[in-house]
PDB file of C-alpha atoms and ligand atoms in Angstrom:
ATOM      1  CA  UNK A   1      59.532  42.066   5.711  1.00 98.00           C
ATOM      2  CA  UNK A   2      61.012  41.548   2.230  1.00 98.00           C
ATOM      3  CA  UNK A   3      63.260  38.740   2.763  1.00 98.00           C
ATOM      4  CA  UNK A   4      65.969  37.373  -0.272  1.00 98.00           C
ATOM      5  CA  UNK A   5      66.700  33.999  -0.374  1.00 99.00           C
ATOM      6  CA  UNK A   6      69.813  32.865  -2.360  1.00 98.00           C
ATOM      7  CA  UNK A   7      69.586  29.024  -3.567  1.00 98.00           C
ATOM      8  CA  UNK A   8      66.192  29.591  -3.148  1.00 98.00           C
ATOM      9  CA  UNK A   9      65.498  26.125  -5.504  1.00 98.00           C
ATOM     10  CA  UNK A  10      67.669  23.695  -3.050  1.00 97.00           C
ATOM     11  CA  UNK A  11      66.524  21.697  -0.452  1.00 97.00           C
ATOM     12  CA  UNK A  12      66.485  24.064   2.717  1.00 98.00           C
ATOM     13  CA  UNK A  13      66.160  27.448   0.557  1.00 98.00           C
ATOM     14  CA  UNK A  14      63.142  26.410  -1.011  1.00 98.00           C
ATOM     15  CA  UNK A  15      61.670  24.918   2.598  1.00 98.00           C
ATOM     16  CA  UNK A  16      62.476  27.898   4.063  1.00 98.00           C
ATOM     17  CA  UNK A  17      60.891  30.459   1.446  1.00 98.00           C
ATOM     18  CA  UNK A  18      57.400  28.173   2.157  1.00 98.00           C
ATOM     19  CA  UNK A  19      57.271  29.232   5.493  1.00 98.00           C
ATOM     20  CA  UNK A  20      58.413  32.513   5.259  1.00 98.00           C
ATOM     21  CA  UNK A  21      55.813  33.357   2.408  1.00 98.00           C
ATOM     22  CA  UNK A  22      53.360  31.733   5.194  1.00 97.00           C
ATOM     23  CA  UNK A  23      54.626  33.639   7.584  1.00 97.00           C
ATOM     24  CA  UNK A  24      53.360  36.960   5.779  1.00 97.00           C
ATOM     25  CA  UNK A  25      56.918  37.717   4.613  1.00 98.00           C
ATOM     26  CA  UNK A  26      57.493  39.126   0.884  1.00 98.00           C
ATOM     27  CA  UNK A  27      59.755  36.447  -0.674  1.00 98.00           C
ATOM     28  CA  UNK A  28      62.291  36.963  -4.107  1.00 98.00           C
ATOM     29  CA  UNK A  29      65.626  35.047  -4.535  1.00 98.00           C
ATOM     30  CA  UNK A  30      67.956  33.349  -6.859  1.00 98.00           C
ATOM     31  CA  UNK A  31      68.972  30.099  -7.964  1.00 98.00           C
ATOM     32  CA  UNK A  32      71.076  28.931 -10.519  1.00 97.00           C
ATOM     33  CA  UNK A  33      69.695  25.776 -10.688  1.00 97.00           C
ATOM     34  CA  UNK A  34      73.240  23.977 -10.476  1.00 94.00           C
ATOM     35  CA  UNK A  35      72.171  21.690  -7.726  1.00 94.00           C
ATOM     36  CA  UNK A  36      68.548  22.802  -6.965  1.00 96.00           C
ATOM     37  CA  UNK A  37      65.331  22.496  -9.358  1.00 97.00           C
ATOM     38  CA  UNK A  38      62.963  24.470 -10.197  1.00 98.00           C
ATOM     39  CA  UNK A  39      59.522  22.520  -9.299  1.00 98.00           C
ATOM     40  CA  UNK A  40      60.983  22.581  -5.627  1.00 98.00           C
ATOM     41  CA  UNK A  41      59.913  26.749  -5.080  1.00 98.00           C
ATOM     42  CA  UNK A  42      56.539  27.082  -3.694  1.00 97.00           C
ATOM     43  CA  UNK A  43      54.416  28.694  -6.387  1.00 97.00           C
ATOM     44  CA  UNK A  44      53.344  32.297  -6.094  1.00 95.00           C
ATOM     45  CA  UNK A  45      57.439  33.123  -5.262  1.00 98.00           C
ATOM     46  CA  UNK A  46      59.225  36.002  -7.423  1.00 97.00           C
ATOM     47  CA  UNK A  47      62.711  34.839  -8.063  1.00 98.00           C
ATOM     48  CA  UNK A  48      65.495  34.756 -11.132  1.00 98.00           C
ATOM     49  CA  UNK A  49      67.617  32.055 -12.141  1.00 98.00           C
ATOM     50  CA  UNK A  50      70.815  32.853 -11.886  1.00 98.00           C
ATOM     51  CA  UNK A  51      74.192  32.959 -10.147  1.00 98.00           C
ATOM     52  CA  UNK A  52      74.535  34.943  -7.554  1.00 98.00           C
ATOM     53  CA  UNK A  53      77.994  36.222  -8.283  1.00 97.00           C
ATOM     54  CA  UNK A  54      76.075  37.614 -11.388  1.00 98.00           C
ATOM     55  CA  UNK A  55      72.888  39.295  -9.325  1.00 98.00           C
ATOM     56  CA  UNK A  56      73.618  43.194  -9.721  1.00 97.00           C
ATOM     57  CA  UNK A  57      71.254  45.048  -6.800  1.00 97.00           C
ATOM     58  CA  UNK A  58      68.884  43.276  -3.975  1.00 98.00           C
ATOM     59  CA  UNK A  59      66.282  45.333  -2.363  1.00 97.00           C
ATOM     60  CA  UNK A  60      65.534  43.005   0.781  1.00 98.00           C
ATOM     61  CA  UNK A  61      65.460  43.889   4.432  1.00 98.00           C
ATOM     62  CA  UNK A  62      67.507  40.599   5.112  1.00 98.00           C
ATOM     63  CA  UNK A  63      69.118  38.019   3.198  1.00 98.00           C
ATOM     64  CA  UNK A  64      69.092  34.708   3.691  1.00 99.00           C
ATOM     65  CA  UNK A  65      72.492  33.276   1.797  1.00 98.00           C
ATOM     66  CA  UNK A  66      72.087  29.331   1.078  1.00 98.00           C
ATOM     67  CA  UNK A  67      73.481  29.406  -2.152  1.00 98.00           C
ATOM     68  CA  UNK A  68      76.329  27.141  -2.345  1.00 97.00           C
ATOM     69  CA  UNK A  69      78.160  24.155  -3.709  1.00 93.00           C
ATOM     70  CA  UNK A  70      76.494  21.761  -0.590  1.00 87.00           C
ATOM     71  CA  UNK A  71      78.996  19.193  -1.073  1.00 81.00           C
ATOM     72  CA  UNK A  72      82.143  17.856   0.915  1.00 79.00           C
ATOM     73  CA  UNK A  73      83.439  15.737  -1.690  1.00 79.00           C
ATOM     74  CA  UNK A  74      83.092  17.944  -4.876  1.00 84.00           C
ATOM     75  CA  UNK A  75      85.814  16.868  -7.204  1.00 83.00           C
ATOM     76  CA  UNK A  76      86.829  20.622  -8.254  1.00 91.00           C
ATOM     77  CA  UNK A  77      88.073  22.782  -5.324  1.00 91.00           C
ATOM     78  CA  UNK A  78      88.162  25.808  -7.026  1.00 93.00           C
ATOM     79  CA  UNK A  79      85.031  25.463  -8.217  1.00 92.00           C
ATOM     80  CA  UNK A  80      83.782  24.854  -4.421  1.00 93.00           C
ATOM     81  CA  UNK A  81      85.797  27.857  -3.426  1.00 94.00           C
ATOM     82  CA  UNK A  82      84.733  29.762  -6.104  1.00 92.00           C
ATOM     83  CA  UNK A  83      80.590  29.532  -5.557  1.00 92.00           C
ATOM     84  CA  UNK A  84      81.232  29.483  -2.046  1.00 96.00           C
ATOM     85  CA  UNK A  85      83.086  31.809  -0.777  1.00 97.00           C
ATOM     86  CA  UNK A  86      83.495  34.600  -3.988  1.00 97.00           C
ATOM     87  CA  UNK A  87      79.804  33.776  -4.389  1.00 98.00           C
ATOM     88  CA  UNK A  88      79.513  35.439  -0.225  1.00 98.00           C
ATOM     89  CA  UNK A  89      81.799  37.880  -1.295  1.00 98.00           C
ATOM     90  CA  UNK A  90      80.250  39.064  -4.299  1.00 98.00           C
ATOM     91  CA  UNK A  91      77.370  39.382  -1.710  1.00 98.00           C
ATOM     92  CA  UNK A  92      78.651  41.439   0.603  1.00 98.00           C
ATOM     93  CA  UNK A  93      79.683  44.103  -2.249  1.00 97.00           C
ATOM     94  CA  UNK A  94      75.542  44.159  -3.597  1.00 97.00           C
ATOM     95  CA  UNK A  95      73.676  44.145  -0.311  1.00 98.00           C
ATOM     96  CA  UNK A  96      74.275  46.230   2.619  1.00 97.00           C
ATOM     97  CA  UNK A  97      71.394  45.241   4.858  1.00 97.00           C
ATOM     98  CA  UNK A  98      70.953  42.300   7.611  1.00 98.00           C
ATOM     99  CA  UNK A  99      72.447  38.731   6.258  1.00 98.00           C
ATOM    100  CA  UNK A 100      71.345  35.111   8.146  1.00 98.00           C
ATOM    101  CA  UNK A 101      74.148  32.768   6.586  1.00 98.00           C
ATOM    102  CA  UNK A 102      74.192  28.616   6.203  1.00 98.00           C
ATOM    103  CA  UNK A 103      77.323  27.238   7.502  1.00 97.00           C
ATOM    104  CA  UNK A 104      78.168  24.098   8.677  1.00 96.00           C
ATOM    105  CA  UNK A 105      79.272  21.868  11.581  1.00 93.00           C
ATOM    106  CA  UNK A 106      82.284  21.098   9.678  1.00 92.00           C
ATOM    107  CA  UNK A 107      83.541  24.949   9.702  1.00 94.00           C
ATOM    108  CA  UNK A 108      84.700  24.209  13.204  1.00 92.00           C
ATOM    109  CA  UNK A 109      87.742  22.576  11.255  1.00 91.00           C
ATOM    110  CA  UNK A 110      88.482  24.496   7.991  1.00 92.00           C
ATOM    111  CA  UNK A 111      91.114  22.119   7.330  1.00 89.00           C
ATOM    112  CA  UNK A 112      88.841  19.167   6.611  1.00 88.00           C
ATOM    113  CA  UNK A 113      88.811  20.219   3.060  1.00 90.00           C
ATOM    114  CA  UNK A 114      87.936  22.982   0.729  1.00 93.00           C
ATOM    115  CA  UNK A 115      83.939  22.561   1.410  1.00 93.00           C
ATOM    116  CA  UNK A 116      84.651  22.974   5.128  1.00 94.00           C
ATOM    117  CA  UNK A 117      87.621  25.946   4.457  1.00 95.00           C
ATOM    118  CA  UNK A 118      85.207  27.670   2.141  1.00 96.00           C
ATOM    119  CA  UNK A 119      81.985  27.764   4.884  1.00 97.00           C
ATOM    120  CA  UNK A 120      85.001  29.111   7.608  1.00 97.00           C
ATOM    121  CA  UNK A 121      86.158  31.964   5.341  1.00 97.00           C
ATOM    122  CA  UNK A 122      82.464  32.498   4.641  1.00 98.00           C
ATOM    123  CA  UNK A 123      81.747  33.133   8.311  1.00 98.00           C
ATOM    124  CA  UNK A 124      84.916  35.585   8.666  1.00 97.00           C
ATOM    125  CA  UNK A 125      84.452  37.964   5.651  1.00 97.00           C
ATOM    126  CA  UNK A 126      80.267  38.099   7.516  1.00 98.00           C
ATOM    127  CA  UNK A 127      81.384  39.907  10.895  1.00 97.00           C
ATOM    128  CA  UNK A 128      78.113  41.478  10.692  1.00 98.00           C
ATOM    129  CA  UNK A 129      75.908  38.578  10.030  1.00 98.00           C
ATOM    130  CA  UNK A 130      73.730  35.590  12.286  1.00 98.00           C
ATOM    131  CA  UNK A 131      75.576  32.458  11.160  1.00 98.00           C
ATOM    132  CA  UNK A 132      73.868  29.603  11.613  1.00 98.00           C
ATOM    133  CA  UNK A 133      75.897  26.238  11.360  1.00 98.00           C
ATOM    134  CA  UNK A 134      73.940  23.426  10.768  1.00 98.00           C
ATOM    135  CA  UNK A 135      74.043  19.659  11.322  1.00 97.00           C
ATOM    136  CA  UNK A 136      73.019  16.866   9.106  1.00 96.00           C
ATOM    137  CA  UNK A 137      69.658  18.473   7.775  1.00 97.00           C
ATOM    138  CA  UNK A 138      66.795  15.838   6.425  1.00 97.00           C
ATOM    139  CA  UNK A 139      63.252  15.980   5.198  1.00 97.00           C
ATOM    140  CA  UNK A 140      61.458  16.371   2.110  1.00 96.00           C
ATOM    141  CA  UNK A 141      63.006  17.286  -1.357  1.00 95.00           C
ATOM    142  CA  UNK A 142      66.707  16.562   0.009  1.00 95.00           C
ATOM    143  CA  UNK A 143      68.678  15.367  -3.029  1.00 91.00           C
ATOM    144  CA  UNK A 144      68.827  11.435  -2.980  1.00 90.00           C
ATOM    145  CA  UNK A 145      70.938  11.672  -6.376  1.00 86.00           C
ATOM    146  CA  UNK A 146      74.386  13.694  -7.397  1.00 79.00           C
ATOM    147  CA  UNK A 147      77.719  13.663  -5.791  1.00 76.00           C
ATOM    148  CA  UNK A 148      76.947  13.789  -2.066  1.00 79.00           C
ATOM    149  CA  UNK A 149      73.140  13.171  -1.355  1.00 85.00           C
ATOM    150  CA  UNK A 150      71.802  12.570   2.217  1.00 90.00           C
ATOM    151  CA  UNK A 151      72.383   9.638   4.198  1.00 93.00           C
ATOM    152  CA  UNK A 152      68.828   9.093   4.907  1.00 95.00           C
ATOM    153  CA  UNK A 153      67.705   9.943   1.353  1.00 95.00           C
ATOM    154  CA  UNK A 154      69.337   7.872  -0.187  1.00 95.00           C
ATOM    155  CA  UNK A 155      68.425   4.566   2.599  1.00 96.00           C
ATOM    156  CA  UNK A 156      64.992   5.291   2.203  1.00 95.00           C
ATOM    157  CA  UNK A 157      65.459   4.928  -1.804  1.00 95.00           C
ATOM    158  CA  UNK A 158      67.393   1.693  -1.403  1.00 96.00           C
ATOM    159  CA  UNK A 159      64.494   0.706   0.824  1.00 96.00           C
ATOM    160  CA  UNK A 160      61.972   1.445  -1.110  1.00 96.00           C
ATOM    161  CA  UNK A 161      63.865  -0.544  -4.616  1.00 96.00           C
ATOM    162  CA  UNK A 162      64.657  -3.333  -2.081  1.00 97.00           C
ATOM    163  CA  UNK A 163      68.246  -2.815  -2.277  1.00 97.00           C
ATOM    164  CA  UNK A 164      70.975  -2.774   0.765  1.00 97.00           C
ATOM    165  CA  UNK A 165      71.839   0.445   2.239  1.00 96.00           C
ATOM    166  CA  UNK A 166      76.106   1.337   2.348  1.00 95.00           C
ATOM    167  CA  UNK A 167      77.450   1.951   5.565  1.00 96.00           C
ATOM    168  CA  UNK A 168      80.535   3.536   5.652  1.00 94.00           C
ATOM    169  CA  UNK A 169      82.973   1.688   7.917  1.00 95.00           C
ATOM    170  CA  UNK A 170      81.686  -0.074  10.991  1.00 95.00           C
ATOM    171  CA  UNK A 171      78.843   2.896  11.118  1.00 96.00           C
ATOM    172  CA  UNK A 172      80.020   3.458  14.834  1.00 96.00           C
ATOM    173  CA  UNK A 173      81.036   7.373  13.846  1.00 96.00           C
ATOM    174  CA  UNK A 174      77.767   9.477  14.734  1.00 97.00           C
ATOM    175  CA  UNK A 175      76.163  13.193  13.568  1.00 96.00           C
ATOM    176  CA  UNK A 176      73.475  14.978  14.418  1.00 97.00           C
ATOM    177  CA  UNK A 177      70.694  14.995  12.506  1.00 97.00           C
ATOM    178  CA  UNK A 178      67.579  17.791  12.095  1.00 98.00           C
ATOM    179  CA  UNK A 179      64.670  18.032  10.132  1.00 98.00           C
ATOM    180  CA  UNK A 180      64.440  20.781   7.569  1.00 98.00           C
ATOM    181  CA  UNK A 181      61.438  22.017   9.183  1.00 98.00           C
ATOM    182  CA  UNK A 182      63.631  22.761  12.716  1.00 98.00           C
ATOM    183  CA  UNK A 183      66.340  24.456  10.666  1.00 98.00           C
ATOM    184  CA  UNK A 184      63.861  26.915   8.046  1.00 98.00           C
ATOM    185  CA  UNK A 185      61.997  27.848  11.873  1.00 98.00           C
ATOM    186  CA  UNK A 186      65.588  28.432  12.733  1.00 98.00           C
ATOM    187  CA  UNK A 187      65.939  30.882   9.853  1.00 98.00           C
ATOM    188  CA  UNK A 188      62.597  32.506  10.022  1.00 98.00           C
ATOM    189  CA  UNK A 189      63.429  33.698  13.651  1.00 98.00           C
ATOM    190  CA  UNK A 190      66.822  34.784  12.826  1.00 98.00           C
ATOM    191  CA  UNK A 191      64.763  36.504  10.018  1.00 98.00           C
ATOM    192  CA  UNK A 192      62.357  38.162  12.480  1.00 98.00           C
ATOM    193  CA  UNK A 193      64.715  39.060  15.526  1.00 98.00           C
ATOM    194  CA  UNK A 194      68.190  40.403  14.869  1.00 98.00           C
ATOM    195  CA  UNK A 195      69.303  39.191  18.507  1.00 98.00           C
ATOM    196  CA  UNK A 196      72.198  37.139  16.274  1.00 97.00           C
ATOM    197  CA  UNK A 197      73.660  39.418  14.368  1.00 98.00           C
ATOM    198  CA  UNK A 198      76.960  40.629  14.573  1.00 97.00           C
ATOM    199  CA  UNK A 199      78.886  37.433  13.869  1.00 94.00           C
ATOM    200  CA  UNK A 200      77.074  34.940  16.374  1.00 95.00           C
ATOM    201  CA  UNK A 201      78.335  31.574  15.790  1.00 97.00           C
ATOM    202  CA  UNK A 202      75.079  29.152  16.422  1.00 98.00           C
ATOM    203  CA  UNK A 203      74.826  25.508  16.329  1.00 98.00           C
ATOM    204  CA  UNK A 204      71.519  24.700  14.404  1.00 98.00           C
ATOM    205  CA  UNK A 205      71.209  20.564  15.689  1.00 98.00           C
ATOM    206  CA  UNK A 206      69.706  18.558  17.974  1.00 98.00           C
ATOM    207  CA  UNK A 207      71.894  17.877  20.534  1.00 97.00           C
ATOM    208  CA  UNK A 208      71.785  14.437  19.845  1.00 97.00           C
ATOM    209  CA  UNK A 209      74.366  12.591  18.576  1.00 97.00           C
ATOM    210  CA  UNK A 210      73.185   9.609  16.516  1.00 97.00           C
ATOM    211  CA  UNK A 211      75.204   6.291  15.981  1.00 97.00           C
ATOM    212  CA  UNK A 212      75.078   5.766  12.018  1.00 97.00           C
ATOM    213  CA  UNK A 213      74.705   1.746  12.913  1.00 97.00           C
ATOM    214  CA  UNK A 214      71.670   3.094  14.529  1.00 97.00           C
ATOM    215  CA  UNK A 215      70.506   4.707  12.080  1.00 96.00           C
ATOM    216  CA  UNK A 216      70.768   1.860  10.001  1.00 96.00           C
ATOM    217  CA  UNK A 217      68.475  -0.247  12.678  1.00 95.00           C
ATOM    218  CA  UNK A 218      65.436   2.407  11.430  1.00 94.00           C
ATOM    219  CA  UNK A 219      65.445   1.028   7.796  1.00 95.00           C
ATOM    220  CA  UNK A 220      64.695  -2.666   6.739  1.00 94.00           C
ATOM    221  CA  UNK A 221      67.335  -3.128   4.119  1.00 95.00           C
ATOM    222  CA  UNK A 222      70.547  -5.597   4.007  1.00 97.00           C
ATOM    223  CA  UNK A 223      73.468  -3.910   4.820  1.00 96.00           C
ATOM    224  CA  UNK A 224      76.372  -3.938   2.508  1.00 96.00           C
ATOM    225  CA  UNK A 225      79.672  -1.859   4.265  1.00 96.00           C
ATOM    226  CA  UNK A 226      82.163   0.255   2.606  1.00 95.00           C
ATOM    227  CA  UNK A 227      85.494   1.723   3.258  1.00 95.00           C
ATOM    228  CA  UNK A 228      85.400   4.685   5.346  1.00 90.00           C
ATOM    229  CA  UNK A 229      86.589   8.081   3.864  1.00 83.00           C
ATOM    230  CA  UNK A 230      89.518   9.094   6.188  1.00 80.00           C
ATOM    231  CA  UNK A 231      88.503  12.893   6.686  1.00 78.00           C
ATOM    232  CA  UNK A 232      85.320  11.533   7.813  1.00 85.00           C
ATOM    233  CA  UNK A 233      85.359  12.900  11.091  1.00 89.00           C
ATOM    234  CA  UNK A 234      84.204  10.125  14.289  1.00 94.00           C
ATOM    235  CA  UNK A 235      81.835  12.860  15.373  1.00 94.00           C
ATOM    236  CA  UNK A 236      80.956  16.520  14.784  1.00 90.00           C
ATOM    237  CA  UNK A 237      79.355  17.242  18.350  1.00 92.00           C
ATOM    238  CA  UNK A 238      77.330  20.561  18.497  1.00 96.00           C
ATOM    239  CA  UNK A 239      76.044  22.734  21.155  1.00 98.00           C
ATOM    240  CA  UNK A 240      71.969  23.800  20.942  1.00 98.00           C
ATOM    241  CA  UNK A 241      72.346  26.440  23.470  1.00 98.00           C
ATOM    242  CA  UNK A 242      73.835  29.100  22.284  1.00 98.00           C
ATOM    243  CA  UNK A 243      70.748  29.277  19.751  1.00 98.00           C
ATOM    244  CA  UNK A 244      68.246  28.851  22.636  1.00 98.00           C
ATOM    245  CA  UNK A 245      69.900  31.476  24.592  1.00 98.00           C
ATOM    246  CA  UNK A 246      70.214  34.379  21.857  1.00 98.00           C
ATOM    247  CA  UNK A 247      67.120  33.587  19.742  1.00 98.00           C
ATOM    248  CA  UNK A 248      65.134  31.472  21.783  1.00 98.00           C
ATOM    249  CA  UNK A 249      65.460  28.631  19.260  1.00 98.00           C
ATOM    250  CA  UNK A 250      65.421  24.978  20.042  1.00 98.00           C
ATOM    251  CA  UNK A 251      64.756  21.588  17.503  1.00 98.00           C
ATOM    252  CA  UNK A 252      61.022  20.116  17.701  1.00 98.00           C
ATOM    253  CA  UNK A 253      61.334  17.117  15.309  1.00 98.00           C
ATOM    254  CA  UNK A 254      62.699  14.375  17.163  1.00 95.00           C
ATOM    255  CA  UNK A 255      64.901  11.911  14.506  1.00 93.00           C
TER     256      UNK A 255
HETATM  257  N1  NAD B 301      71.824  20.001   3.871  1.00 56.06           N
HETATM  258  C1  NAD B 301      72.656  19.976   4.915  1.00 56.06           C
HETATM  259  O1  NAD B 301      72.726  18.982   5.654  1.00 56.06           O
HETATM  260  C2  NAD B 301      73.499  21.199   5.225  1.00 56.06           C
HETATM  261  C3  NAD B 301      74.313  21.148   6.370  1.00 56.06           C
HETATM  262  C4  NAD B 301      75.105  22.239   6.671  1.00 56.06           C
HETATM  263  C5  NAD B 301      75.060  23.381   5.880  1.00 56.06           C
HETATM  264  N2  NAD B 301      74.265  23.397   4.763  1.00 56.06           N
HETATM  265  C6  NAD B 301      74.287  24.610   3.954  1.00 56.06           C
HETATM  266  O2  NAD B 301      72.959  25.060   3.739  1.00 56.06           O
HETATM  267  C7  NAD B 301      72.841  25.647   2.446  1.00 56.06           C
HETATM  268  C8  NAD B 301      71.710  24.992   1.680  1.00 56.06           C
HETATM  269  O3  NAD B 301      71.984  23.588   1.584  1.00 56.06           O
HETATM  270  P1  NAD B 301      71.031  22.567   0.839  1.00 56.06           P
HETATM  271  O4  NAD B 301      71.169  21.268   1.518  1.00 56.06           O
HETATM  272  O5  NAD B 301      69.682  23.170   0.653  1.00 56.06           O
HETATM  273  O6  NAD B 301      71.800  22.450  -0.551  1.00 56.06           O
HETATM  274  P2  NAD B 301      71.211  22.541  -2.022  1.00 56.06           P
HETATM  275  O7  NAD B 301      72.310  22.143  -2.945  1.00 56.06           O
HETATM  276  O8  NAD B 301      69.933  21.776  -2.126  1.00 56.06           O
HETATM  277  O9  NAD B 301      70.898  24.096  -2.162  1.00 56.06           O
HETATM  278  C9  NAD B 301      71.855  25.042  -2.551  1.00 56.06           C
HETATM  279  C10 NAD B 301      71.289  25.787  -3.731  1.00 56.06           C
HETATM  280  O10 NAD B 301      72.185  26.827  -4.098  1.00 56.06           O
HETATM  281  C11 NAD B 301      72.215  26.900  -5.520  1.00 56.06           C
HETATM  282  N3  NAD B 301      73.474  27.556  -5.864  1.00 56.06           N
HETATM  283  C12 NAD B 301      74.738  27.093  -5.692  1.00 56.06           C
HETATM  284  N4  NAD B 301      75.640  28.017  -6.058  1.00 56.06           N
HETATM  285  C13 NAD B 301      74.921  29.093  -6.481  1.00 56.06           C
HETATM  286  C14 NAD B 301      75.279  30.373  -6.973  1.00 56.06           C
HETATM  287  N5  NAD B 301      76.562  30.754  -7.103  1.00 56.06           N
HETATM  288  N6  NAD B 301      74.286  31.237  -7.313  1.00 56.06           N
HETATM  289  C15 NAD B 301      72.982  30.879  -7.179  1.00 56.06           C
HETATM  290  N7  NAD B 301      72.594  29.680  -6.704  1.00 56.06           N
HETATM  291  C16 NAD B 301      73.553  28.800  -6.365  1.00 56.06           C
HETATM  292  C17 NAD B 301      72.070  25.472  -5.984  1.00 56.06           C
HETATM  293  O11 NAD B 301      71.561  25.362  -7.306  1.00 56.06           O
HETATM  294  C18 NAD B 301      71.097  24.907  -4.963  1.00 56.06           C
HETATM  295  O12 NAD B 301      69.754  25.007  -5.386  1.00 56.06           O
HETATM  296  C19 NAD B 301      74.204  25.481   1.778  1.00 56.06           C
HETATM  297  O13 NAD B 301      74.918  26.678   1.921  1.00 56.06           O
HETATM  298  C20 NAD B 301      74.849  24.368   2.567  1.00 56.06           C
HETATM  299  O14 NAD B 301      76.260  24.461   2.542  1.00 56.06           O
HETATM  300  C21 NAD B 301      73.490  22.338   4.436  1.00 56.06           C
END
């Protein structure tokens, strides 16, 4: 298949365009490098740097739409509404064909900000498209720099410099939390079986909900603790089985 990845330089869209390029798939996409990098695309991929609101024709089978400003606590909201959702929109104008979208657990309550707003509208102006919304995705090449990096990114650099890791009040709130790889074999079946099109709402987690205090145990760091941010929800639980049921899909990384 010829399969389009947008924010094909990020974290999960360049993870993802590995193993579909493995997969036998003919890979092309677009980054505009605001929050990915360049070095992170496996070599041997065809792809264009630039925004997607400015990309003029795709010729893909299916499109697999990353491309967005990841990041709750972005201090411009139009900005974050603008590369999200106009960024979808714009989309849906260019390319006709099958669409696999990235939300997120926190869609499930738009009014948590303009991050979690933009990822809801996303999913409604889709009504043809698998949307997958994912938990707290980890693994190689997530950001452990910038404005909102991962939790466990950025623990394992403290670790590493021998500083304390931040925990966010008393760390008893808990997420979910799934390794890139689970989440680009997630996409790669949606890719391959259109079971979830159609607007299909699917968790892409665990199941497991994960005590951030316990996460903390894993690493051997001081802790230093912070004020909590007060739209930090206690807990964003998610429900695998949806995915299992319509696509068969189900996490193999165990935290
Ligand atoms: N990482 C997570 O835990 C997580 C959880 C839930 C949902 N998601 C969603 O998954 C997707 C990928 O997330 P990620 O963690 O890989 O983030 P990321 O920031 O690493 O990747 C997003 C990429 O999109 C690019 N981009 C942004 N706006 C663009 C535009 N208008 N045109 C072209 N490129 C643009 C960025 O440069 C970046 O490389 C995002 O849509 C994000 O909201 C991620």
């Amino acid at each position: 298949m010829n399969i389009y990845v947008t924010g094909i330089a990020g974290f999960i869209g360049s993870t993802v365009a590995g193993l579909l390029k493995d997969g036998g798939h003919t890979v092309t996409g677009c980054d505009d490098l605001s929050m990915g990098q360049a070095t992170n695309v496996p070599p041997g991929i065809r792809w264009t740097v630039k925004d997607l609101r400015e990309i003029e024709s795709i010729d893909a089978d299916v499109v697999v739409h990353l491309a967005a400003m990841s990041c709750a606590r972005w201090p411009d909201p139009d900005e974050l509404w603008q590369r999200n959702l106009m960024a979808t929109a714009h989309l849906t104008q260019t390319f006709k064909g099958r669409i696999v979208f990235s939300s997120t657990c926190v869609a499930a309550n738009p009014l948590l900000g303009p991050y979690a707003g933009s990822k809801w509208a996303c999913e409604h102006i889709l009504p043809t498209a698998t949307i997958f919304r994912f938990a707290n995705v980890y693994g190689p090449k997530q950001r452990d720099w910038g404005t909102e990096p991962g939790v466990l990114a950025v623990w394992q650099k403290a670790e590493r410099a021998g500083q304390p890791i931040r925990i966010d009040g008393d760390g008893s709130q808990t997420r979910d939390f799934i390794h890139v790889d689970d989440v680009a074999r997630a996409l790669l079946m949606a890719c391959e079986n259109p079971a979830g099109d159609g607007g299909h709402v699917m968790d892409v987690c665990t199941g497991v909900q994960t005590p951030i205090i316990e996460l903390a145990d894993r690493f051997d760091a001081e802790r230093k603790f912070a004020p909590r941010n007060p739209v930090d929800p206690d807990s964003m639980p998610q429900d695998p089985d949806p995915a299992w049921n319509i696509l068969g899909f189900a996490s193999e990384i165990s935290l």
